[in-house]
PDB file of C-alpha atoms in Angstrom:
ATOM      1  CA  UNK A  61     -25.850 -50.994 -19.840  1.00 49.00           C
ATOM      2  CA  UNK A  62     -22.997 -48.306 -20.587  1.00 54.00           C
ATOM      3  CA  UNK A  63     -25.472 -45.643 -19.692  1.00 55.00           C
ATOM      4  CA  UNK A  64     -26.416 -47.599 -16.525  1.00 51.00           C
ATOM      5  CA  UNK A  65     -22.763 -47.884 -15.664  1.00 59.00           C
ATOM      6  CA  UNK A  66     -22.086 -43.957 -16.148  1.00 59.00           C
ATOM      7  CA  UNK A  67     -25.171 -43.343 -14.100  1.00 61.00           C
ATOM      8  CA  UNK A  68     -23.579 -45.011 -11.263  1.00 62.00           C
ATOM      9  CA  UNK A  69     -20.380 -43.574 -11.534  1.00 63.00           C
ATOM     10  CA  UNK A  70     -21.817 -40.390 -11.594  1.00 64.00           C
ATOM     11  CA  UNK A  71     -23.675 -41.154  -8.415  1.00 67.00           C
ATOM     12  CA  UNK A  72     -21.097 -41.564  -6.499  1.00 67.00           C
ATOM     13  CA  UNK A  73     -19.278 -38.342  -7.483  1.00 67.00           C
ATOM     14  CA  UNK A  74     -22.330 -36.385  -6.238  1.00 73.00           C
ATOM     15  CA  UNK A  75     -21.468 -36.385  -2.630  1.00 70.00           C
ATOM     16  CA  UNK A  76     -17.831 -34.640  -3.542  1.00 68.00           C
ATOM     17  CA  UNK A  77     -18.882 -32.468  -6.172  1.00 72.00           C
ATOM     18  CA  UNK A  78     -21.649 -30.762  -3.539  1.00 74.00           C
ATOM     19  CA  UNK A  79     -18.588 -30.878  -1.136  1.00 70.00           C
ATOM     20  CA  UNK A  80     -16.163 -29.070  -3.476  1.00 76.00           C
ATOM     21  CA  UNK A  81     -19.317 -26.444  -4.238  1.00 70.00           C
ATOM     22  CA  UNK A  82     -19.413 -25.831  -0.437  1.00 72.00           C
ATOM     23  CA  UNK A  83     -15.882 -25.189  -0.452  1.00 78.00           C
ATOM     24  CA  UNK A  84     -15.679 -22.953  -3.686  1.00 79.00           C
ATOM     25  CA  UNK A  85     -18.892 -20.732  -2.645  1.00 68.00           C
ATOM     26  CA  UNK A  86     -17.439 -20.287   1.239  1.00 69.00           C
ATOM     27  CA  UNK A  87     -14.356 -19.216  -0.700  1.00 73.00           C
ATOM     28  CA  UNK A  88     -15.834 -16.561  -2.545  1.00 70.00           C
ATOM     29  CA  UNK A  89     -17.776 -15.555   0.508  1.00 65.00           C
ATOM     30  CA  UNK A  90     -14.605 -14.970   2.225  1.00 64.00           C
ATOM     31  CA  UNK A  91     -12.852 -13.439  -0.464  1.00 67.00           C
ATOM     32  CA  UNK A  92     -15.988 -10.440  -0.717  1.00 64.00           C
ATOM     33  CA  UNK A  93     -15.761  -9.947   2.675  1.00 59.00           C
ATOM     34  CA  UNK A  94     -11.797  -9.817   2.738  1.00 58.00           C
ATOM     35  CA  UNK A  95     -12.248  -7.067  -0.727  1.00 57.00           C
ATOM     36  CA  UNK A  96     -14.857  -5.189   1.511  1.00 52.00           C
ATOM     37  CA  UNK A  97     -12.610  -4.801   4.328  1.00 49.00           C
ATOM     38  CA  UNK A  98      -9.594  -3.207   1.533  1.00 56.00           C
ATOM     39  CA  UNK A  99     -11.831  -0.237   0.986  1.00 55.00           C
ATOM     40  CA  UNK A 100     -10.720   1.719   4.130  1.00 63.00           C
ATOM     41  CA  UNK A 101     -13.281   4.380   4.790  1.00 74.00           C
ATOM     42  CA  UNK A 102     -10.796   6.236   6.360  1.00 78.00           C
ATOM     43  CA  UNK A 103      -9.212   7.361   2.646  1.00 77.00           C
ATOM     44  CA  UNK A 104     -12.971   9.017   2.395  1.00 79.00           C
ATOM     45  CA  UNK A 105     -13.014  10.692   5.792  1.00 83.00           C
ATOM     46  CA  UNK A 106      -9.802  11.354   6.659  1.00 89.00           C
ATOM     47  CA  UNK A 107      -7.109  13.931   5.470  1.00 90.00           C
ATOM     48  CA  UNK A 108      -3.875  13.237   4.319  1.00 94.00           C
ATOM     49  CA  UNK A 109      -2.215  14.738   7.430  1.00 95.00           C
ATOM     50  CA  UNK A 110      -4.553  12.733   9.760  1.00 93.00           C
ATOM     51  CA  UNK A 111      -3.934   9.547   7.638  1.00 93.00           C
ATOM     52  CA  UNK A 112      -0.410   9.993   8.179  1.00 96.00           C
ATOM     53  CA  UNK A 113      -0.264  10.792  11.552  1.00 96.00           C
ATOM     54  CA  UNK A 114      -2.303   7.183  12.175  1.00 93.00           C
ATOM     55  CA  UNK A 115       0.673   5.998  10.509  1.00 94.00           C
ATOM     56  CA  UNK A 116       3.320   7.634  12.632  1.00 96.00           C
ATOM     57  CA  UNK A 117       0.945   6.267  16.007  1.00 95.00           C
ATOM     58  CA  UNK A 118       1.343   2.972  15.230  1.00 93.00           C
ATOM     59  CA  UNK A 119       5.337   2.990  14.564  1.00 94.00           C
ATOM     60  CA  UNK A 120       5.388   4.835  17.888  1.00 95.00           C
ATOM     61  CA  UNK A 121       3.231   2.216  19.566  1.00 94.00           C
ATOM     62  CA  UNK A 122       5.844  -0.411  18.622  1.00 90.00           C
ATOM     63  CA  UNK A 123       8.209   0.995  20.797  1.00 92.00           C
ATOM     64  CA  UNK A 124      10.750  -0.047  18.115  1.00 92.00           C
ATOM     65  CA  UNK A 125      11.058   3.301  16.304  1.00 94.00           C
ATOM     66  CA  UNK A 126       9.729   6.677  16.393  1.00 97.00           C
ATOM     67  CA  UNK A 127       8.232   8.314  13.592  1.00 97.00           C
ATOM     68  CA  UNK A 128       7.585  11.898  13.031  1.00 98.00           C
ATOM     69  CA  UNK A 129       5.626  13.692  10.408  1.00 98.00           C
ATOM     70  CA  UNK A 130       6.261  17.040   9.548  1.00 98.00           C
ATOM     71  CA  UNK A 131       4.505  19.459   6.682  1.00 96.00           C
ATOM     72  CA  UNK A 132       0.852  20.528   5.820  1.00 94.00           C
ATOM     73  CA  UNK A 133      -1.554  20.015   3.109  1.00 93.00           C
ATOM     74  CA  UNK A 134      -3.578  22.663   1.750  1.00 89.00           C
ATOM     75  CA  UNK A 135      -5.520  21.006  -0.804  1.00 87.00           C
ATOM     76  CA  UNK A 136      -8.119  18.011  -0.488  1.00 86.00           C
ATOM     77  CA  UNK A 137      -6.697  15.205  -2.158  1.00 90.00           C
ATOM     78  CA  UNK A 138      -8.870  12.624  -3.855  1.00 90.00           C
ATOM     79  CA  UNK A 139      -9.518   9.352  -2.358  1.00 88.00           C
ATOM     80  CA  UNK A 140      -7.474   7.339  -4.372  1.00 89.00           C
ATOM     81  CA  UNK A 141      -4.287   9.343  -4.382  1.00 93.00           C
ATOM     82  CA  UNK A 142      -4.520   9.352  -0.627  1.00 92.00           C
ATOM     83  CA  UNK A 143      -4.579   5.566  -0.218  1.00 91.00           C
ATOM     84  CA  UNK A 144      -1.366   5.289  -3.044  1.00 93.00           C
ATOM     85  CA  UNK A 145       0.678   8.027  -0.598  1.00 96.00           C
ATOM     86  CA  UNK A 146      -0.557   6.118   2.625  1.00 94.00           C
ATOM     87  CA  UNK A 147       0.634   2.519   0.810  1.00 92.00           C
ATOM     88  CA  UNK A 148       3.719   4.471  -0.029  1.00 96.00           C
ATOM     89  CA  UNK A 149       4.506   5.537   3.749  1.00 96.00           C
ATOM     90  CA  UNK A 150       3.522   2.083   5.112  1.00 93.00           C
ATOM     91  CA  UNK A 151       5.857   0.087   2.609  1.00 93.00           C
ATOM     92  CA  UNK A 152       8.613   2.580   3.455  1.00 95.00           C
ATOM     93  CA  UNK A 153       7.919   2.039   7.198  1.00 95.00           C
ATOM     94  CA  UNK A 154       7.660  -1.583   6.636  1.00 92.00           C
ATOM     95  CA  UNK A 155      10.919  -1.485   4.713  1.00 91.00           C
ATOM     96  CA  UNK A 156      12.527   0.380   7.540  1.00 93.00           C
ATOM     97  CA  UNK A 157      11.533  -1.822  10.202  1.00 92.00           C
ATOM     98  CA  UNK A 158      12.365  -5.105   9.181  1.00 89.00           C
ATOM     99  CA  UNK A 159      15.235  -4.438   6.714  1.00 88.00           C
ATOM    100  CA  UNK A 160      16.784  -1.250   7.583  1.00 91.00           C
ATOM    101  CA  UNK A 161      16.672  -1.814  11.414  1.00 92.00           C
ATOM    102  CA  UNK A 162      15.855   1.975  11.422  1.00 95.00           C
ATOM    103  CA  UNK A 163      15.562   3.964  14.946  1.00 97.00           C
ATOM    104  CA  UNK A 164      13.623   6.842  13.685  1.00 98.00           C
ATOM    105  CA  UNK A 165      11.554   7.705  10.371  1.00 98.00           C
ATOM    106  CA  UNK A 166      10.857  11.077   9.662  1.00 98.00           C
ATOM    107  CA  UNK A 167       7.705  11.871   7.044  1.00 98.00           C
ATOM    108  CA  UNK A 168       7.873  15.179   5.520  1.00 98.00           C
ATOM    109  CA  UNK A 169       4.600  16.527   2.942  1.00 97.00           C
ATOM    110  CA  UNK A 170       4.014  19.755   1.403  1.00 97.00           C
ATOM    111  CA  UNK A 171       2.137  21.302  -1.413  1.00 94.00           C
ATOM    112  CA  UNK A 172       2.204  23.953  -3.787  1.00 91.00           C
ATOM    113  CA  UNK A 173      -0.017  24.656  -6.408  1.00 87.00           C
ATOM    114  CA  UNK A 174       1.897  22.403  -8.891  1.00 91.00           C
ATOM    115  CA  UNK A 175       3.028  19.429  -6.909  1.00 94.00           C
ATOM    116  CA  UNK A 176       2.449  17.067  -3.681  1.00 96.00           C
ATOM    117  CA  UNK A 177       5.991  16.524  -1.908  1.00 97.00           C
ATOM    118  CA  UNK A 178       6.437  13.517   0.247  1.00 98.00           C
ATOM    119  CA  UNK A 179      10.109  12.909   1.649  1.00 98.00           C
ATOM    120  CA  UNK A 180      10.175   9.801   3.938  1.00 98.00           C
ATOM    121  CA  UNK A 181      13.547   9.160   5.453  1.00 98.00           C
ATOM    122  CA  UNK A 182      14.738   6.856   7.847  1.00 97.00           C
ATOM    123  CA  UNK A 183      18.305   6.004  10.069  1.00 97.00           C
ATOM    124  CA  UNK A 184      18.639   2.594   9.135  1.00 94.00           C
ATOM    125  CA  UNK A 185      21.569   0.610   7.632  1.00 94.00           C
ATOM    126  CA  UNK A 186      20.911   2.287   4.447  1.00 91.00           C
ATOM    127  CA  UNK A 187      21.784  -0.103   1.080  1.00 87.00           C
ATOM    128  CA  UNK A 188      23.866   0.386  -2.268  1.00 84.00           C
ATOM    129  CA  UNK A 189      20.644   1.909  -4.777  1.00 80.00           C
ATOM    130  CA  UNK A 190      22.313   0.019  -7.908  1.00 77.00           C
ATOM    131  CA  UNK A 191      20.543  -3.016  -5.900  1.00 72.00           C
ATOM    132  CA  UNK A 192      16.766  -1.465  -6.596  1.00 67.00           C
ATOM    133  CA  UNK A 193      16.703  -3.436  -9.907  1.00 62.00           C
ATOM    134  CA  UNK A 194      16.016  -6.889  -8.273  1.00 55.00           C
ATOM    135  CA  UNK A 195      14.087  -5.124  -6.050  1.00 57.00           C
ATOM    136  CA  UNK A 196      11.273  -6.998  -3.944  1.00 71.00           C
ATOM    137  CA  UNK A 197       7.348  -6.558  -4.282  1.00 78.00           C
ATOM    138  CA  UNK A 198       6.999  -3.786  -1.573  1.00 80.00           C
ATOM    139  CA  UNK A 199       9.630  -1.282  -3.675  1.00 84.00           C
ATOM    140  CA  UNK A 200       8.001  -2.807  -6.758  1.00 87.00           C
ATOM    141  CA  UNK A 201       4.851  -1.239  -4.895  1.00 90.00           C
ATOM    142  CA  UNK A 202       5.824   1.928  -4.417  1.00 93.00           C
ATOM    143  CA  UNK A 203       7.010   2.558  -7.656  1.00 92.00           C
ATOM    144  CA  UNK A 204       3.882   1.391  -9.574  1.00 93.00           C
ATOM    145  CA  UNK A 205       1.739   3.528  -7.293  1.00 94.00           C
ATOM    146  CA  UNK A 206       3.970   6.603  -8.031  1.00 95.00           C
ATOM    147  CA  UNK A 207       3.967   5.660 -11.819  1.00 94.00           C
ATOM    148  CA  UNK A 208       0.156   5.771 -11.448  1.00 93.00           C
ATOM    149  CA  UNK A 209      -0.198   9.239  -9.966  1.00 94.00           C
ATOM    150  CA  UNK A 210       1.946  10.511 -12.951  1.00 95.00           C
ATOM    151  CA  UNK A 211       4.986  11.200 -10.247  1.00 96.00           C
ATOM    152  CA  UNK A 212       8.717  10.999  -9.880  1.00 97.00           C
ATOM    153  CA  UNK A 213      10.625   9.369  -6.978  1.00 95.00           C
ATOM    154  CA  UNK A 214      14.209   9.137  -6.154  1.00 96.00           C
ATOM    155  CA  UNK A 215      15.622   6.793  -3.816  1.00 94.00           C
ATOM    156  CA  UNK A 216      18.896   8.501  -1.967  1.00 94.00           C
ATOM    157  CA  UNK A 217      20.451   6.107  -0.016  1.00 92.00           C
ATOM    158  CA  UNK A 218      24.099   4.137   0.722  1.00 90.00           C
ATOM    159  CA  UNK A 219      25.514   1.619   3.239  1.00 92.00           C
ATOM    160  CA  UNK A 220      25.449   2.969   7.108  1.00 92.00           C
ATOM    161  CA  UNK A 221      23.466   6.126   5.820  1.00 93.00           C
ATOM    162  CA  UNK A 222      20.293   5.322   6.242  1.00 95.00           C
ATOM    163  CA  UNK A 223      17.403   5.851   3.133  1.00 95.00           C
ATOM    164  CA  UNK A 224      15.349   8.710   1.972  1.00 97.00           C
ATOM    165  CA  UNK A 225      12.735   8.355  -0.734  1.00 97.00           C
ATOM    166  CA  UNK A 226      11.542  11.907  -2.091  1.00 98.00           C
ATOM    167  CA  UNK A 227       8.487  11.733  -4.434  1.00 97.00           C
ATOM    168  CA  UNK A 228       7.071  14.377  -6.577  1.00 97.00           C
ATOM    169  CA  UNK A 229       3.372  13.979  -7.677  1.00 96.00           C
ATOM    170  CA  UNK A 230       1.822  16.275  -9.573  1.00 94.00           C
ATOM    171  CA  UNK A 231      -1.431  18.177  -9.082  1.00 85.00           C
ATOM    172  CA  UNK A 232      -4.485  17.556 -10.985  1.00 70.00           C
ATOM    173  CA  UNK A 233      -7.408  19.481 -11.932  1.00 49.00           C
ATOM    174  CA  UNK A 234      -9.703  17.335  -9.462  1.00 38.00           C
ATOM    175  CA  UNK A 235      -7.702  18.966  -6.175  1.00 41.00           C
ATOM    176  CA  UNK A 236      -9.108  21.573  -4.981  1.00 40.00           C
ATOM    177  CA  UNK A 237      -7.529  24.318  -2.509  1.00 44.00           C
ATOM    178  CA  UNK A 238      -9.408  23.946   1.323  1.00 44.00           C
ATOM    179  CA  UNK A 239     -11.284  26.846   1.217  1.00 38.00           C
TER     180      UNK A 239
END
């Protein structure tokens, strides 16, 4: 009789288990679809300057702020590095718009045989750089991405004087000059 009781208990669990299984499978399918969109083909096909021009255009289209791009890149930058540099710019822009209330953002990027330099500046409200130790996820991501590229970063800011982020990323062997 114990076996019969267990079978009866299990039979009423079958429908909920099937429902849970469908939910899990649908969620996994959605997650796979989402992860496919995270690997953006633009990093494969566009150069660094073009990627930054897109970011500036998106900012300018908001009408909230003006973004200006200056500089030149003579190297073919690997896709992962382009992605990281673009994401760093996006985080900076997001912080400039959301927290700093910036009206102007300047993006400067240049390279030489030893490094890529990226300088991001806004005219927002600024902040005490000593407060970076308790920073949010965006600033943490900027730091992490810079470290992954063996780069150096420096924040320059003070209340009322805007914010500047200086990045220096060493060139790696698989970065080749554009001929």
